């Protein structure tokens, strides 16, 4: 830029303002504008131009547009041509210097040839590869604030447009149609000959018909007017009931409850789920093969040895019989002196023991069948028990069998305070649980055979316990009361789940060998299948039976389950549980077995699948 022109001083002496670079508004209300080098005040030039003088000067002075007032001295300065040009260039956004060329050719110091030395060889900062601590601190503060609820994360914006189609209901196919379910009003009946002003003579009423018409109720009249004859159209008077009829028509239209009945034409075949044919789901039991004859009264309970060679049955004739499965031959009969409510063969294949519920005690019996080494080892295991130093308080009494009982095969008697109705083993074969007919908190007891030790796991009663069950793989314990099945975790000692059976009085329960599905039979002839991963309510309720279900069972290896009922039938169903967790189990009834005669209104009391 060109050098600034020297300020033309109004008086001859140099009024150099030495106040410095400060805002001049500070001197706005003072008569002086600063101080000279001697410290004397420099007074502002007397400016008493009013608006009129300013206007006249603007009109007459040709240099008015290039005159500016110097804030420092208060004097008027006339800008030179170079200064005016500079201001104009700056206003246009150009460079101040006329000779500056913004489009110099670029110096290409990055060439296309790769150089061996970098242009800049600064080592990278340490901070460039360490996560920022400040950011981390800030994020943790924000996370804490969100957790405490001080910061609410942004609500999602509603993207739906606020405008809508004003004429949408005009289009009959439109969803928005206001009259989507509009039923058009029935049309009025067009007038016939009888309403003509000059009807044919057969439409005119005779005197008797007129009398009859007047005596009828208005609702019973065939016509609601009397046909009349006029000689010409000019002679027809105004219709007296016109307004009345219009009004009634309006009433009919807006009071009439018109409604469109939606009729759905559904093919009944489509409502039945597509199930595979039973023929494709073989094998499953179809024919009666063997009958085990020998009991003289009701057979209440069954159990099979883990090898599948032996079967034990308990009956109301106060005996327990041991059978060979393949030949239906009774190997042993054990009189127990009471009705047998439940039997359970120990599932551990290295132990030969059967638990039997008789009245108020559970007998542990060694049936001495099969491999001599096996049942000998079982006796040795029971005899190797050493009693603890101090007597422990237990809810039951463990009694070693007398010589006479020992010769029959009874090894231990666990005496309860009330009648025992069920016994079931844990999969490992050391623990077993018994259910007592009582409604206190002593209903369920868990016993350990090797330590001859019993405990009562529940502090308070949650209802009448019907049956209990150990989970085949995990440390869970199932307790079925009349309406619910509660699943307890034995390790954590807490309630894991509570299943609603939606049945009146659960009678029996079985668990799938995979451990994720259980079935419950009930006295109101329903079978509930629960998928434990899916819900606490039944996945399916099967109402196949006519009467109460007494027992349900799963097969160890095949996808089969069965239920026995008081209607004398056993229904075998295919119950496929897939490894793919997203696929629901497939339940298909495949066979009804009808071999039983109903006695004393009781049908099938127990069902059981052979292990292999």
JSON list of N, CA and C in Angstrom, two decimals, residues 49 53-67 76 78:
[
{"chain": "A", "resi": 49, "resn": "UNK", "atom": "N", "xyz": [-21.21, 22.23, 13.59]},
{"chain": "A", "resi": 49, "resn": "UNK", "atom": "CA", "xyz": [-22.06, 22.08, 12.41]},
{"chain": "A", "resi": 49, "resn": "UNK", "atom": "C", "xyz": [-23.32, 21.36, 12.81]},
{"chain": "A", "resi": 53, "resn": "UNK", "atom": "N", "xyz": [-26.05, 22.34, 8.18]},
{"chain": "A", "resi": 53, "resn": "UNK", "atom": "CA", "xyz": [-24.71, 22.58, 7.62]},
{"chain": "A", "resi": 53, "resn": "UNK", "atom": "C", "xyz": [-24.17, 21.32, 6.98]},
{"chain": "A", "resi": 54, "resn": "UNK", "atom": "N", "xyz": [-24.38, 20.18, 7.66]},
{"chain": "A", "resi": 54, "resn": "UNK", "atom": "CA", "xyz": [-23.87, 18.90, 7.14]},
{"chain": "A", "resi": 54, "resn": "UNK", "atom": "C", "xyz": [-24.51, 18.62, 5.78]},
{"chain": "A", "resi": 55, "resn": "UNK", "atom": "N", "xyz": [-25.81, 18.88, 5.69]},
{"chain": "A", "resi": 55, "resn": "UNK", "atom": "CA", "xyz": [-26.53, 18.59, 4.44]},
{"chain": "A", "resi": 55, "resn": "UNK", "atom": "C", "xyz": [-26.02, 19.48, 3.31]},
{"chain": "A", "resi": 56, "resn": "UNK", "atom": "N", "xyz": [-25.84, 20.81, 3.63]},
{"chain": "A", "resi": 56, "resn": "UNK", "atom": "CA", "xyz": [-25.37, 21.75, 2.61]},
{"chain": "A", "resi": 56, "resn": "UNK", "atom": "C", "xyz": [-23.99, 21.36, 2.13]},
{"chain": "A", "resi": 57, "resn": "UNK", "atom": "N", "xyz": [-23.15, 20.94, 3.11]},
{"chain": "A", "resi": 57, "resn": "UNK", "atom": "CA", "xyz": [-21.79, 20.55, 2.73]},
{"chain": "A", "resi": 57, "resn": "UNK", "atom": "C", "xyz": [-21.83, 19.31, 1.81]},
{"chain": "A", "resi": 58, "resn": "UNK", "atom": "N", "xyz": [-22.74, 18.40, 2.18]},
{"chain": "A", "resi": 58, "resn": "UNK", "atom": "CA", "xyz": [-22.86, 17.18, 1.38]},
{"chain": "A", "resi": 58, "resn": "UNK", "atom": "C", "xyz": [-23.28, 17.52, -0.05]},
{"chain": "A", "resi": 59, "resn": "UNK", "atom": "N", "xyz": [-24.15, 18.51, -0.17]},
{"chain": "A", "resi": 59, "resn": "UNK", "atom": "CA", "xyz": [-24.66, 18.87, -1.49]},
{"chain": "A", "resi": 59, "resn": "UNK", "atom": "C", "xyz": [-23.61, 19.65, -2.29]},
{"chain": "A", "resi": 60, "resn": "UNK", "atom": "N", "xyz": [-22.84, 20.56, -1.62]},
{"chain": "A", "resi": 60, "resn": "UNK", "atom": "CA", "xyz": [-22.00, 21.52, -2.34]},
{"chain": "A", "resi": 60, "resn": "UNK", "atom": "C", "xyz": [-20.56, 21.04, -2.47]},
{"chain": "A", "resi": 61, "resn": "UNK", "atom": "N", "xyz": [-20.03, 20.35, -1.46]},
{"chain": "A", "resi": 61, "resn": "UNK", "atom": "CA", "xyz": [-18.61, 20.00, -1.46]},
{"chain": "A", "resi": 61, "resn": "UNK", "atom": "C", "xyz": [-18.40, 18.79, -2.36]},
{"chain": "A", "resi": 62, "resn": "UNK", "atom": "N", "xyz": [-17.68, 18.94, -3.48]},
{"chain": "A", "resi": 62, "resn": "UNK", "atom": "CA", "xyz": [-17.52, 17.78, -4.39]},
{"chain": "A", "resi": 62, "resn": "UNK", "atom": "C", "xyz": [-16.67, 16.68, -3.77]},
{"chain": "A", "resi": 63, "resn": "UNK", "atom": "N", "xyz": [-15.85, 17.03, -2.77]},
{"chain": "A", "resi": 63, "resn": "UNK", "atom": "CA", "xyz": [-15.00, 16.00, -2.14]},
{"chain": "A", "resi": 63, "resn": "UNK", "atom": "C", "xyz": [-15.61, 15.41, -0.88]},
{"chain": "A", "resi": 64, "resn": "UNK", "atom": "N", "xyz": [-16.90, 15.64, -0.64]},
{"chain": "A", "resi": 64, "resn": "UNK", "atom": "CA", "xyz": [-17.53, 15.18, 0.62]},
{"chain": "A", "resi": 64, "resn": "UNK", "atom": "C", "xyz": [-17.40, 13.65, 0.77]},
{"chain": "A", "resi": 65, "resn": "UNK", "atom": "N", "xyz": [-17.54, 12.94, -0.37]},
{"chain": "A", "resi": 65, "resn": "UNK", "atom": "CA", "xyz": [-17.60, 11.48, -0.31]},
{"chain": "A", "resi": 65, "resn": "UNK", "atom": "C", "xyz": [-16.25, 10.86, 0.06]},
{"chain": "A", "resi": 66, "resn": "UNK", "atom": "N", "xyz": [-15.13, 11.68, -0.15]},
{"chain": "A", "resi": 66, "resn": "UNK", "atom": "CA", "xyz": [-13.83, 11.10, 0.20]},
{"chain": "A", "resi": 66, "resn": "UNK", "atom": "C", "xyz": [-13.25, 11.76, 1.43]},
{"chain": "A", "resi": 67, "resn": "UNK", "atom": "N", "xyz": [-14.11, 12.44, 2.23]},
{"chain": "A", "resi": 67, "resn": "UNK", "atom": "CA", "xyz": [-13.63, 13.09, 3.45]},
{"chain": "A", "resi": 67, "resn": "UNK", "atom": "C", "xyz": [-14.00, 12.21, 4.63]},
{"chain": "A", "resi": 76, "resn": "UNK", "atom": "N", "xyz": [-10.90, 16.72, 9.89]},
{"chain": "A", "resi": 76, "resn": "UNK", "atom": "CA", "xyz": [-11.37, 16.09, 8.65]},
{"chain": "A", "resi": 76, "resn": "UNK", "atom": "C", "xyz": [-10.19, 15.85, 7.74]},
{"chain": "A", "resi": 78, "resn": "UNK", "atom": "N", "xyz": [-9.04, 14.48, 3.81]},
{"chain": "A", "resi": 78, "resn": "UNK", "atom": "CA", "xyz": [-9.50, 14.15, 2.47]},
{"chain": "A", "resi": 78, "resn": "UNK", "atom": "C", "xyz": [-8.61, 13.02, 1.97]}
]
